PDB file of C-alpha atoms in Angstrom:
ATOM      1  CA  UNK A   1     -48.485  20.954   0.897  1.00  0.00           C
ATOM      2  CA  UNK A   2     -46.118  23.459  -0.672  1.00  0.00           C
ATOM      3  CA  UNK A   3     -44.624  24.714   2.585  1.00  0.00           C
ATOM      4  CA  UNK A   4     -44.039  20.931   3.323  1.00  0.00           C
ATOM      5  CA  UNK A   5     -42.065  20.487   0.722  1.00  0.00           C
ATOM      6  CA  UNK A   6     -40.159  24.135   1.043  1.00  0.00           C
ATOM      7  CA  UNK A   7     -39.726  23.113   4.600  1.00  0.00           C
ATOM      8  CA  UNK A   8     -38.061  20.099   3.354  1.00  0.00           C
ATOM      9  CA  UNK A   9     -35.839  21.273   0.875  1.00  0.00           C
ATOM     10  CA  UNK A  10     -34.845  23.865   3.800  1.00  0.00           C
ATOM     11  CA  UNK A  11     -33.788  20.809   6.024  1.00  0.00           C
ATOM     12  CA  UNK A  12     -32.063  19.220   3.611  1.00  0.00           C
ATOM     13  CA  UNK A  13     -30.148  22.021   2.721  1.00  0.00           C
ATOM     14  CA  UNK A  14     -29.502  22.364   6.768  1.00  0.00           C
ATOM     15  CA  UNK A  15     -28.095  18.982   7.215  1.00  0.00           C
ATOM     16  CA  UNK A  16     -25.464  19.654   4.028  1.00  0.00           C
ATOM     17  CA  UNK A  17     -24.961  23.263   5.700  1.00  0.00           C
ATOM     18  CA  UNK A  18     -23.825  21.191   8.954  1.00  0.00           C
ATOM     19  CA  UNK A  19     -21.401  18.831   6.927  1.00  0.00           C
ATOM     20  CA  UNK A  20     -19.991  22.442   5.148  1.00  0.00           C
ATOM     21  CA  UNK A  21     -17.223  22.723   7.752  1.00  0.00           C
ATOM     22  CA  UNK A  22     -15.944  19.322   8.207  1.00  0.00           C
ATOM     23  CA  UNK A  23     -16.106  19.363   4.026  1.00  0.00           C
ATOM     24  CA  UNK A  24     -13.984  22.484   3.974  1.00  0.00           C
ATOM     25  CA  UNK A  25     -11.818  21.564   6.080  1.00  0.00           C
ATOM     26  CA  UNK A  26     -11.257  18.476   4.607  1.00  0.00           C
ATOM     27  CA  UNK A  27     -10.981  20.290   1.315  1.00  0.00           C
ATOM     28  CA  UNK A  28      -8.511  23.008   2.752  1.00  0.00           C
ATOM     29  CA  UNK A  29      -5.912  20.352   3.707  1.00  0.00           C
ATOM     30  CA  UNK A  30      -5.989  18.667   0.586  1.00  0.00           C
ATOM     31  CA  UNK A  31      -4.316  22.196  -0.682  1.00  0.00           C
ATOM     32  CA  UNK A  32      -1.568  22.772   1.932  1.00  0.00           C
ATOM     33  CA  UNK A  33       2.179  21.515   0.146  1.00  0.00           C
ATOM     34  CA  UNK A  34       3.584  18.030   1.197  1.00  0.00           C
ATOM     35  CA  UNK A  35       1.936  14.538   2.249  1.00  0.00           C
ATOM     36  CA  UNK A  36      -1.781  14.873   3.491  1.00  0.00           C
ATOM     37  CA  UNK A  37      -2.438  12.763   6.263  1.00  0.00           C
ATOM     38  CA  UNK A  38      -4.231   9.885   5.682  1.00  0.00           C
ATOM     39  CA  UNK A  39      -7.125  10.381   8.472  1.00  0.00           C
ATOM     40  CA  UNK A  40      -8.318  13.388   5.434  1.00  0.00           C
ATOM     41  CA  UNK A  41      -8.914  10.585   3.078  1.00  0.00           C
ATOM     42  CA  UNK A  42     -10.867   9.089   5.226  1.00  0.00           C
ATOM     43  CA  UNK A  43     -12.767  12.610   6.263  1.00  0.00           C
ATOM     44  CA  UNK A  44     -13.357  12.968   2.826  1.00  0.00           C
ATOM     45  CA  UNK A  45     -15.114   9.852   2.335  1.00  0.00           C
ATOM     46  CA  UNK A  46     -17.295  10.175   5.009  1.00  0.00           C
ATOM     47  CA  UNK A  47     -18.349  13.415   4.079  1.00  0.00           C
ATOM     48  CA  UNK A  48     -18.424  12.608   0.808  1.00  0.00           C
ATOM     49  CA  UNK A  49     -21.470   9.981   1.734  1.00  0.00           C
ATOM     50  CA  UNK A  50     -23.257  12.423   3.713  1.00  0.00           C
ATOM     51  CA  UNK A  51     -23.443  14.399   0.730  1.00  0.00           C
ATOM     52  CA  UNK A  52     -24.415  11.404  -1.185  1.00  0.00           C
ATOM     53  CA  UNK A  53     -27.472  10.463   1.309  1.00  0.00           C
ATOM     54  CA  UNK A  54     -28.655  14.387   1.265  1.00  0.00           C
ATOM     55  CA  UNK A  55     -28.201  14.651  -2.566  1.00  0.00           C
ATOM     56  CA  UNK A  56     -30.070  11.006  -3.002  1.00  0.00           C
ATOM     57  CA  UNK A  57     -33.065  11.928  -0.757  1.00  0.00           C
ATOM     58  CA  UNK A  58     -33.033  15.743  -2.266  1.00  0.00           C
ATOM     59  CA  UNK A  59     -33.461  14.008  -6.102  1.00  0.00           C
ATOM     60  CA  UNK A  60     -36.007  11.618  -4.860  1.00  0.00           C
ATOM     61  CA  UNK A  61     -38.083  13.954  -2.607  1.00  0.00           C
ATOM     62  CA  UNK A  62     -41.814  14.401  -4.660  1.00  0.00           C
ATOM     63  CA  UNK A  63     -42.650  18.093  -5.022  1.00  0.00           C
ATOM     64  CA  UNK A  64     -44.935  20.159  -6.531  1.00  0.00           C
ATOM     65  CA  UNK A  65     -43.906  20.960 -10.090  1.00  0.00           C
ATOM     66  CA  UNK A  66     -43.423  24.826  -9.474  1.00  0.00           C
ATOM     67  CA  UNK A  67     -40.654  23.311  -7.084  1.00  0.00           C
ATOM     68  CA  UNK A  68     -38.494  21.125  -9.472  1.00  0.00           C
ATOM     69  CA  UNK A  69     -36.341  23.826 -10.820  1.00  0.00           C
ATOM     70  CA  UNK A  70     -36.276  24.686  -6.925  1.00  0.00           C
ATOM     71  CA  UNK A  71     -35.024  20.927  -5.873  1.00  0.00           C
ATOM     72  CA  UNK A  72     -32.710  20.910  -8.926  1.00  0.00           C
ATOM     73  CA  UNK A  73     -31.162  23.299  -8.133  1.00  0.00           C
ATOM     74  CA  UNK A  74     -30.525  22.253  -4.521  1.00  0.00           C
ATOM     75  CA  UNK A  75     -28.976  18.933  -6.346  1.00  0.00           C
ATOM     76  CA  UNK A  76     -26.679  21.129  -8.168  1.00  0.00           C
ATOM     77  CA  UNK A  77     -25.075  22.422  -5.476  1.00  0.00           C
ATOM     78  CA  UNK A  78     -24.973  19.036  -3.557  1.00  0.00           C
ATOM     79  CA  UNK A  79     -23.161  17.713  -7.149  1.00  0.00           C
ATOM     80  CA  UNK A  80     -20.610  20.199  -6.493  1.00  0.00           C
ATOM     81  CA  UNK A  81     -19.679  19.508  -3.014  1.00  0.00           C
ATOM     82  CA  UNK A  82     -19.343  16.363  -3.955  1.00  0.00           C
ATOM     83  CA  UNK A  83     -17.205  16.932  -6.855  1.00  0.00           C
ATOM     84  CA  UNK A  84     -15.124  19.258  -4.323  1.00  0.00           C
ATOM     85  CA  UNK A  85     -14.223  16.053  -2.210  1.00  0.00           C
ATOM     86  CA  UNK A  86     -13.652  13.741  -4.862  1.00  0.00           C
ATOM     87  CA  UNK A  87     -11.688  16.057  -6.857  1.00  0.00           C
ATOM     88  CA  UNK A  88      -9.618  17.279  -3.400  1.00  0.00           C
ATOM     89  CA  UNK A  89      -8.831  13.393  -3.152  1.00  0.00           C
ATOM     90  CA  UNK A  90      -7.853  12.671  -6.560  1.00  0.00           C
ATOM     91  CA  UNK A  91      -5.705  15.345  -6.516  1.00  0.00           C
ATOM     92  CA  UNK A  92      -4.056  15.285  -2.971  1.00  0.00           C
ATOM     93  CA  UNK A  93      -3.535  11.120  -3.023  1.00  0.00           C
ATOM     94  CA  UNK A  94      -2.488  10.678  -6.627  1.00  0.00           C
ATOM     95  CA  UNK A  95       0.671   9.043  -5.122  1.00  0.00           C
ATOM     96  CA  UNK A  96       2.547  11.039  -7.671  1.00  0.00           C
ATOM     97  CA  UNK A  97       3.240  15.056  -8.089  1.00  0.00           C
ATOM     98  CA  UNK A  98       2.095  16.247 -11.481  1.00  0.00           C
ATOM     99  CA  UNK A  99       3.351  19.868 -12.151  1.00  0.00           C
ATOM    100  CA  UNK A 100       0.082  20.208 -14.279  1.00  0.00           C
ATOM    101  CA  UNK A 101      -2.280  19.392 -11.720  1.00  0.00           C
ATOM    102  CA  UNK A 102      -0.267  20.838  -8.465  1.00  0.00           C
ATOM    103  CA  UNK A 103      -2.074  24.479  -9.456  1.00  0.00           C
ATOM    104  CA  UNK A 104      -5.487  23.233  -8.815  1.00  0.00           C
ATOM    105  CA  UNK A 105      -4.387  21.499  -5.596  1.00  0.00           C
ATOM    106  CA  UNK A 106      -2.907  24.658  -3.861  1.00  0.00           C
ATOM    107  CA  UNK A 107      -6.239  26.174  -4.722  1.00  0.00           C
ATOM    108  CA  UNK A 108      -7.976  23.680  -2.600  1.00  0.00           C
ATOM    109  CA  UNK A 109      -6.420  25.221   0.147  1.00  0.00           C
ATOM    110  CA  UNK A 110      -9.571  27.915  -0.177  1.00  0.00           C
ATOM    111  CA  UNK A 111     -12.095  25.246   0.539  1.00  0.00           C
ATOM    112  CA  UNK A 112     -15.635  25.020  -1.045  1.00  0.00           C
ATOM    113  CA  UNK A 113     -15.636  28.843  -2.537  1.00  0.00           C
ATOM    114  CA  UNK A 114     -18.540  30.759  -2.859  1.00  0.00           C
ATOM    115  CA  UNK A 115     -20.950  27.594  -3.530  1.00  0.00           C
ATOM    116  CA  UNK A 116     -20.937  26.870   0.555  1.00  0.00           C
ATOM    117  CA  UNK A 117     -22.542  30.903   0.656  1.00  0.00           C
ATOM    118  CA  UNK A 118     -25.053  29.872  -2.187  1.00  0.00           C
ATOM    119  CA  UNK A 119     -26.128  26.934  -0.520  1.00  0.00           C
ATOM    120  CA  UNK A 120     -26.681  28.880   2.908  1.00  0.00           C
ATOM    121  CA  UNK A 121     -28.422  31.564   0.928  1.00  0.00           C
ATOM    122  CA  UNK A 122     -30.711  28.630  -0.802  1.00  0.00           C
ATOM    123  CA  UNK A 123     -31.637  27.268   2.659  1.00  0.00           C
ATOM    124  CA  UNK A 124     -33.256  30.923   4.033  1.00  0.00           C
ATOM    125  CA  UNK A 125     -34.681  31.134   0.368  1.00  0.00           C
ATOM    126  CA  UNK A 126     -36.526  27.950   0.934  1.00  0.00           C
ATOM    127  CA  UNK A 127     -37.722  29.097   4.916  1.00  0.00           C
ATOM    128  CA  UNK A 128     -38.804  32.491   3.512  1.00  0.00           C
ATOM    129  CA  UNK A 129     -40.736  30.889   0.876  1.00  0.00           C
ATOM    130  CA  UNK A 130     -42.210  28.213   2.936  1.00  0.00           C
ATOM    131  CA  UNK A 131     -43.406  31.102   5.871  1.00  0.00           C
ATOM    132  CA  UNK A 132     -44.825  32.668   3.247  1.00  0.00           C
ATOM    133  CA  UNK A 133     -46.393  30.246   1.267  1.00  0.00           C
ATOM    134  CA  UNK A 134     -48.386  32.399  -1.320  1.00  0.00           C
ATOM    135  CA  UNK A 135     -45.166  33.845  -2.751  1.00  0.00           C
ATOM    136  CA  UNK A 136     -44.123  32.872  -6.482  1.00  0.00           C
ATOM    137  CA  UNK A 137     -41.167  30.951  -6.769  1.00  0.00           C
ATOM    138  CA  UNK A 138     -38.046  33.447  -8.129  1.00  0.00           C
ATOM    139  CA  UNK A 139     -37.876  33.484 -11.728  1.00  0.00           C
ATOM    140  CA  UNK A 140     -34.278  32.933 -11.311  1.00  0.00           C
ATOM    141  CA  UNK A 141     -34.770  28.982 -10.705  1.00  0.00           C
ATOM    142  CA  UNK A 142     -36.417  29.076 -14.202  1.00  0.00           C
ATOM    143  CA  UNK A 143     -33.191  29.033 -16.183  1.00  0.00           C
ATOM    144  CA  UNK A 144     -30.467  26.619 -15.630  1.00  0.00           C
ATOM    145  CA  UNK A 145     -27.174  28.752 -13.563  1.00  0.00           C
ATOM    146  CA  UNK A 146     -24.765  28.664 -16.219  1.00  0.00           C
ATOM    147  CA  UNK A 147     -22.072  29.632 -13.273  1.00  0.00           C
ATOM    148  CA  UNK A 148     -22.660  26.343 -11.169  1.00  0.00           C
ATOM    149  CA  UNK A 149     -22.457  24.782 -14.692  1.00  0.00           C
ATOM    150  CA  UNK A 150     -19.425  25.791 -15.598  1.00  0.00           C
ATOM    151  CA  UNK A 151     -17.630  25.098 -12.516  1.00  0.00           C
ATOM    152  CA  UNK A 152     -18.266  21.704 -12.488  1.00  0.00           C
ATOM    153  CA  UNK A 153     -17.150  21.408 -16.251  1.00  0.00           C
ATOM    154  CA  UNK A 154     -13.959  23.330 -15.177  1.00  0.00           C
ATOM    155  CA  UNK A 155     -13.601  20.451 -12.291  1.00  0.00           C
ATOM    156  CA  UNK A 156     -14.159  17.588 -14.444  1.00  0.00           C
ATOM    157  CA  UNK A 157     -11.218  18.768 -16.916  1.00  0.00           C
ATOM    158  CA  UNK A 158      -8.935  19.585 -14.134  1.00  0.00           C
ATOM    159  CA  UNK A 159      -7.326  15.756 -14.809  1.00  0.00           C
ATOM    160  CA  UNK A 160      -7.338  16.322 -18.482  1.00  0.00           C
ATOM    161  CA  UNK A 161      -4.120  16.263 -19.905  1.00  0.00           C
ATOM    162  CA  UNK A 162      -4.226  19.439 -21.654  1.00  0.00           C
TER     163      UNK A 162
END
């Protein structure tokens, strides 16, 4: 049963590893200077439902409860893509230039940032642990990651005025 549900986990993590480069690119031209096309909006969005279905069936997939912290955390870093692409979108079709906000738009141009390498890291985790089912899940899932936290506070400020 626990492999199952590693396995599981694992493929859901593949199918938002597959949408990573579409989603960065997407992301990256939200960053470069002048008009972004339209046809990225629209990349966005579709991406940004993928992420939605993956994140939807992640939350709602039953596991064992030595795997919550496990799926949680696989939801985190779904919540962040998806705060990537909405925030790449808010920013690059405002309709207006704000020199307060430009900043965090040129740093779009860098994509998704080291969560895309976490998430590919979580999906081996996940077929490691499900090959070898009698392994202990990492102590590391106990405790919430501060570091994914934080980033997504840091994104939901970005259209603060300061």
């Amino acid at each position: 049963e626990r492999s199952l549900q590693l396995a599981a986990l694992a493929g859901l993590a593949d199918e938002a590893i597959a949408l990573q480069p579409d989603a960065q690119r997407a992301v990256s031209q939200c960053g470069v200077p002048g008009a972004v096309p339209d046809s990225v909006g629209l990349e966005l969005g579709r991406v940004s439902r993928s992420y939605s279905l993956i994140y939807e069936r992640t939350r709602h997939l039953p596991v064992e409860p030595e795997l919550t912290e496990a799926r949680a955390h696989l939801c985190r870093l779904l919540s962040y893509h998806m705060h990537m692409l909405r925030d790449a979108g808010d920013l690059a079709f405002s309709g207006r230039t704000d020199e307060r906000t430009e900043p965090f738009r040129r740093e779009l141009a860098r994509g998704l940032g080291p969560f895309a390498t976490e998430l590919v890291a979580l999906a081996d985790e996940f077929r490691n642990l499900a090959a070898a089912p009698t392994r202990r899940m990492p102590d590391v899932w106990d405790s919430p990651d501060e570091f994914l936290l934080e980033a997504l506070w840091r994104l939901d400020r970005r259209f603060v005025p300061a």
